[in-house]
Amino acid sequence: METKKTIFSGVQPSGSLHIGNYLGAIAQWVEMQKDYNSIFCVVDYHAITVRQDPKRFGEQILDVVKTYLAAGIDPKKSIIFQQSHVTAHTELAWILNCAGARVADLNKMTQFKEKVGESKESAGVGLFDYPVLMAADILLYNTDVVPVGEDQKQHVELTRDLAKRFNNAYGEVFKIPDVKMQKEGARIMGLDDPLKKMSKSATSPANYIALTDTPEAAAKKIMRAVTDSGAEIKYDKEEKPAIANLLNIYSLLSGKNVKDLEKEFKGKGYGDFKKGLAEVVGNFLADFQKKYNQYGDKDIKDILEHGAKRARPIAEETLRRVKEKMGII
Ligand code: ATP
Ligand code: LTN
């Protein structure tokens, strides 16, 4: 009897992955894959909600998988696949568009509002509808838990609502998933603006530390990172959001707790603190990149092909049950 619960999560191949993606999402997947049936997707159809360069897109897709592997996701244990390889995702998204999702739901999504700003009317319909595709991703696999960063919480809540609405209207098909976020690290902020989350689609690369940045490049970004007024190294999210963010990153990558770091840097200035952080980040990146660089494109394509073969029957069975309930013969 299968008793393990299932986790499902994904990352968009929309640019360089950064330490926020790692600390907020991927690091917890690595821990959880020991205890859960784990399914990790490269959500390429989510990434095309904004324009991607066709010359680079394929490479970006493979790079996400390399990141998963370098972080410690084991393709023998976990299913790793590309969203567009399993057509049930877009099929179920369409069905949920018709049998669940309302314009009013999507109008509430803060990520959409943040991304489009004032230009809502000219935004692509795909960007507006993006949470419904995400709901389809999750619901196809009878997911129990969705481990993500804080910015995705609202989308998982919508997924729960859509699943309940469908079940009520047509009969029980979907399991209702829970969201899981890291205690720390769920929201790593930008180095250039500690009030906005670190984002791979930020306009300036000074916003993020990419997992592929050289230790030297990362050190430069850290030394130039915005700081707060005063000189003390103290964790205070309200008064010192920039230093709190740097302390958080330092703590997560070094395994030292924040209180100990405050003691270690007592009486020292921002410069010393940043040098210490640059060293910790540099060591992490060097180690990560050693693993990242050992994978060839052919290995990755094989992993994706194998992953799609394992994902497809699970997704197709859910879709079959959905269609049956709706009388689609
Ligand atoms: P974009 O900014 O282009 O929308 P992103 O950097 O948010 O992209 P995603 O592919 O959307 O990256 O997110 C992948 C995972 O990383 C999600 O679980 C998301 O919640 C998490 N994540 C993204 N940014 C951060 C962050 N700054 N701190 C913690 N987790 C994050
Ligand atoms: N919307 C998410 C990526 C994503 C996802 C998912 C995460 C797409 N489908 C399913 C968890 C489960 C993002 O932008 N980070």
XYZ file of C-alpha atoms and ligand atoms in Angstrom:
375
model
C 0.000 0.000 0.000
C 1.293 3.429 -0.979
C 1.184 5.684 2.064
C 3.548 8.490 1.073
C 2.028 11.868 0.394
C 2.734 13.745 -2.843
C 4.446 17.092 -3.330
C 4.416 19.065 -6.559
C 6.240 22.275 -7.382
C 7.782 24.118 -10.301
C 10.066 26.884 -11.456
C 9.707 28.971 -14.597
C 12.563 28.876 -17.107
C 12.360 32.643 -17.407
C 15.957 33.627 -16.659
C 18.799 33.060 -14.252
C 17.702 31.277 -11.104
C 18.784 33.096 -7.970
C 19.441 32.327 -4.338
C 15.843 33.359 -3.537
C 14.544 30.509 -5.701
C 16.993 28.194 -4.006
C 16.379 29.239 -0.401
C 12.637 29.819 -0.797
C 11.721 26.774 -2.846
C 14.293 24.288 -4.098
C 16.175 23.754 -0.816
C 12.983 22.555 0.879
C 12.205 20.211 -2.012
C 15.540 18.496 -1.486
C 14.650 17.809 2.144
C 11.102 16.740 1.369
C 11.931 14.312 -1.449
C 13.060 11.808 1.184
C 9.577 11.538 2.672
C 7.209 12.354 -0.188
C 6.429 11.214 -3.686
C 7.971 14.200 -5.364
C 7.181 15.786 -8.698
C 9.151 18.804 -9.914
C 8.190 20.554 -13.086
C 9.881 23.064 -15.376
C 6.884 25.243 -16.149
C 7.712 26.424 -19.651
C 4.116 27.362 -20.495
C 4.117 29.682 -17.478
C 7.332 31.308 -18.650
C 5.839 32.213 -22.055
C 3.264 34.442 -20.365
C 5.994 37.004 -20.934
C 8.056 37.045 -24.122
C 11.056 34.715 -24.156
C 13.892 34.726 -26.661
C 13.425 31.591 -28.828
C 17.197 31.293 -29.248
C 17.736 31.033 -25.507
C 14.542 29.453 -24.234
C 15.623 25.835 -24.768
C 18.821 26.481 -22.853
C 16.888 28.139 -20.012
C 14.706 25.033 -19.722
C 17.747 22.746 -19.451
C 19.363 25.146 -16.965
C 16.430 24.831 -14.558
C 16.854 21.056 -14.546
C 20.605 21.417 -13.974
C 19.786 23.622 -10.997
C 17.413 21.013 -9.580
C 20.105 18.341 -9.873
C 22.921 20.481 -8.493
C 20.734 21.389 -5.519
C 20.280 17.693 -4.770
C 17.034 16.599 -6.432
C 17.534 12.959 -7.338
C 15.876 11.981 -10.638
C 15.741 8.368 -9.508
C 13.586 9.321 -6.538
C 11.700 12.328 -7.883
C 9.920 12.923 -11.165
C 11.457 15.854 -13.055
C 9.650 16.887 -16.231
C 8.761 19.727 -18.552
C 5.190 21.037 -18.409
C 4.640 21.213 -22.180
C 5.571 17.525 -22.525
C 2.401 16.518 -20.697
C -0.528 17.977 -22.621
C -3.001 17.241 -19.817
C -1.815 20.477 -18.120
C -3.184 22.806 -20.778
C -6.278 20.659 -21.240
C -7.174 20.787 -17.564
C -6.378 24.508 -17.437
C -8.984 25.083 -20.145
C -11.532 22.968 -18.331
C -10.908 24.895 -15.084
C -11.243 28.151 -16.999
C -14.752 27.048 -17.877
C -15.692 25.088 -14.767
C -14.315 26.996 -11.820
C -12.252 30.119 -12.433
C -13.938 33.496 -12.395
C -12.642 36.829 -13.620
C -13.142 38.188 -10.103
C -10.788 35.521 -8.671
C -8.023 36.379 -11.080
C -8.534 40.104 -10.586
C -7.500 39.601 -6.954
C -4.109 38.055 -7.749
C -1.407 40.351 -6.432
C 1.343 38.918 -8.640
C -0.644 39.837 -11.741
C -1.306 43.320 -10.415
C 2.371 43.817 -9.576
C 3.531 42.544 -12.950
C 1.207 44.635 -15.107
C 1.099 47.815 -13.040
C -0.897 50.442 -14.864
C -1.041 48.600 -18.174
C -3.639 45.974 -17.311
C -5.630 46.374 -20.515
C -2.670 45.583 -22.726
C -1.447 42.621 -20.646
C -1.578 39.198 -22.270
C -4.549 36.979 -21.420
C -2.087 34.197 -20.569
C -0.527 36.286 -17.823
C -3.981 36.934 -16.349
C -4.898 33.256 -16.569
C -1.549 31.973 -15.291
C -2.878 30.885 -11.850
C -5.412 28.582 -13.514
C -2.638 26.744 -15.351
C -0.803 26.506 -12.042
C -3.919 25.015 -10.445
C -4.073 22.436 -13.234
C -0.401 21.526 -12.654
C -1.059 20.871 -8.995
C -4.439 19.139 -9.235
C -3.441 16.637 -11.928
C -1.123 14.812 -9.539
C -3.405 14.435 -6.486
C -0.964 16.711 -4.713
C -1.048 16.911 -0.927
C 1.528 19.642 -0.396
C 2.907 22.457 -2.583
C 6.286 23.753 -1.336
C 6.805 27.301 -2.649
C 7.996 30.776 -1.726
C 5.595 33.214 -0.121
C 4.701 34.966 -3.373
C 2.930 31.801 -4.536
C 0.714 31.331 -1.488
C -2.223 33.155 -2.999
C -2.056 30.987 -6.121
C -2.207 27.811 -4.046
C -5.200 29.204 -2.160
C -6.923 29.821 -5.484
C -6.082 26.242 -6.505
C -7.882 25.000 -3.401
C -10.935 27.115 -4.219
C -11.067 25.913 -7.820
C -10.750 22.291 -6.741
C -13.550 22.635 -4.195
C -15.781 24.433 -6.670
C -15.281 21.709 -9.272
C -15.842 18.912 -6.751
C -19.050 20.546 -5.559
C -20.371 21.036 -9.044
C -19.439 17.717 -10.645
C -18.491 15.288 -7.860
C -15.253 14.478 -6.036
C -12.220 14.341 -8.284
C -9.592 16.656 -6.858
C -7.607 16.401 -3.678
C -7.323 19.758 -1.867
C -3.637 20.676 -1.573
C -1.877 22.541 1.241
C 0.794 25.175 0.809
C 4.173 24.803 2.530
C 6.653 27.625 2.987
C 10.040 27.829 4.641
C 10.089 29.487 8.057
C 12.986 31.637 6.942
C 13.828 32.191 3.302
C 10.255 32.234 2.027
C 10.832 35.774 0.843
C 14.390 36.814 0.023
C 14.443 40.484 -0.899
C 16.279 42.276 -3.713
C 19.802 43.510 -3.001
C 19.002 46.811 -4.685
C 15.641 47.217 -2.951
C 14.949 45.348 0.291
C 11.245 46.130 0.041
C 10.771 44.088 -3.152
C 11.377 40.366 -3.515
C 14.448 39.109 -5.333
C 13.216 38.290 -8.831
C 14.738 36.792 -11.943
C 12.791 39.175 -14.107
C 14.131 42.222 -12.240
C 15.345 44.910 -14.600
C 18.765 45.149 -12.989
C 21.051 42.159 -12.297
C 22.111 44.040 -9.152
C 18.767 42.872 -7.728
C 19.749 39.229 -7.438
C 22.565 36.782 -6.872
C 22.196 34.277 -9.682
C 23.170 30.708 -8.928
C 25.461 31.000 -11.948
C 27.154 34.243 -10.837
C 30.877 33.787 -10.230
C 31.869 34.247 -6.577
C 33.639 37.467 -7.644
C 30.542 38.863 -9.368
C 28.401 37.927 -6.363
C 30.883 39.621 -4.002
C 30.644 42.826 -6.042
C 26.846 42.780 -5.868
C 26.950 42.207 -2.112
C 29.454 45.011 -1.519
C 27.177 47.349 -3.510
C 23.950 46.134 -1.912
C 21.708 48.776 -0.390
C 22.045 49.116 3.405
C 20.044 50.923 6.073
C 20.823 54.003 8.125
C 22.880 53.432 11.276
C 25.859 51.116 11.489
C 24.744 48.248 13.682
C 24.344 44.666 12.428
C 20.935 43.955 13.864
C 17.959 41.901 12.696
C 15.039 44.301 12.537
C 12.743 43.865 9.557
C 10.910 47.148 10.115
C 13.794 49.473 10.905
C 16.560 47.691 8.991
C 15.023 45.710 6.129
C 18.235 45.581 4.079
C 20.453 44.267 6.882
C 17.700 41.865 8.002
C 17.622 40.426 4.487
C 21.424 40.054 4.330
C 21.463 38.462 7.778
C 18.796 36.048 6.666
C 20.807 35.001 3.594
C 23.978 34.728 5.698
C 22.222 32.553 8.271
C 20.561 30.221 5.751
C 23.736 29.614 3.754
C 26.094 29.283 6.727
C 23.809 27.395 9.110
C 24.618 29.940 11.856
C 21.629 31.476 13.569
C 20.916 35.167 13.321
C 21.508 35.863 17.026
C 25.022 34.371 16.774
C 25.740 36.447 13.686
C 24.648 39.608 15.492
C 27.142 38.738 18.243
C 29.904 37.891 15.781
C 29.547 41.281 14.092
C 28.942 43.353 17.197
C 31.001 46.537 17.018
C 31.926 45.895 13.382
C 30.588 47.869 10.433
C 28.602 47.059 7.322
C 31.827 46.594 5.320
C 33.106 43.747 7.494
C 29.703 42.146 7.588
C 29.375 42.252 3.813
C 32.849 40.771 3.379
C 31.840 37.879 5.630
C 28.632 37.391 3.678
C 30.476 37.527 0.344
C 32.722 34.712 1.511
C 29.811 32.527 2.599
C 27.937 33.168 -0.647
C 31.112 32.601 -2.707
C 31.749 29.229 -1.092
C 28.168 28.193 -1.617
C 28.244 29.219 -5.291
C 31.580 27.522 -6.012
C 30.321 24.275 -4.572
C 26.962 24.548 -6.326
C 28.535 25.330 -9.691
C 30.928 22.413 -9.506
C 27.887 20.145 -9.457
C 25.909 22.231 -11.957
C 28.644 22.091 -14.576
C 28.943 18.356 -14.588
C 25.702 17.768 -16.491
C 25.585 17.659 -20.281
C 22.509 18.664 -22.282
C 21.943 15.094 -23.459
C 21.751 13.803 -19.852
C 19.204 16.464 -19.048
C 17.047 15.738 -22.094
C 17.015 12.045 -21.131
C 15.911 12.933 -17.598
C 13.080 15.089 -18.974
C 11.949 12.376 -21.346
C 11.945 9.784 -18.601
C 10.153 12.194 -16.239
C 7.392 12.887 -18.780
C 6.852 9.157 -19.207
C 6.294 8.807 -15.473
C 4.165 11.958 -15.126
C 1.867 11.372 -18.113
C -0.137 8.376 -16.856
C -0.858 10.073 -13.505
C -2.005 13.280 -15.196
C -4.014 11.484 -17.874
C -5.899 9.439 -15.321
C -6.988 12.584 -13.454
C -8.000 14.235 -16.705
C -9.991 11.143 -17.683
C -11.921 11.295 -14.403
C -12.578 15.015 -14.863
C -13.941 14.474 -18.363
C -16.053 11.573 -17.216
C -17.680 13.703 -14.524
C -18.449 16.377 -17.089
C -19.902 13.978 -19.622
C -17.133 14.598 -22.161
C -17.147 11.304 -24.053
P 9.854 36.053 -11.629
O 10.351 37.053 -10.670
O 10.420 36.147 -13.004
O 8.368 35.904 -11.607
P 10.814 34.274 -9.752
O 12.173 34.660 -9.456
O 9.708 34.662 -8.841
O 10.441 34.691 -11.190
P 9.663 31.660 -10.124
O 9.982 30.693 -11.180
O 8.395 32.418 -10.305
O 10.831 32.704 -9.901
O 9.653 30.952 -8.709
C 10.174 29.695 -8.421
C 10.041 29.449 -6.940
O 10.918 30.323 -6.221
C 8.634 29.710 -6.377
O 8.319 28.744 -5.414
C 8.756 31.063 -5.751
O 7.839 31.266 -4.712
C 10.183 31.026 -5.232
N 10.754 32.366 -5.122
C 10.879 33.256 -6.117
N 11.447 34.392 -5.673
C 11.694 34.200 -4.347
C 12.260 35.006 -3.326
N 12.690 36.222 -3.594
N 12.355 34.497 -2.088
C 11.924 33.244 -1.809
N 11.368 32.438 -2.733
C 11.251 32.901 -3.990
N 3.750 30.070 -10.491
C 4.969 29.517 -9.943
C 5.517 28.396 -10.733
C 4.564 27.263 -10.803
C 4.248 26.370 -9.750
C 3.297 25.472 -10.293
C 4.683 26.250 -8.432
C 3.820 26.900 -11.866
N 3.072 25.816 -11.582
C 2.761 24.471 -9.517
C 4.107 25.230 -7.658
C 3.159 24.353 -8.198
C 5.976 30.628 -9.867
O 5.948 31.529 -10.570
N 6.876 30.506 -9.015
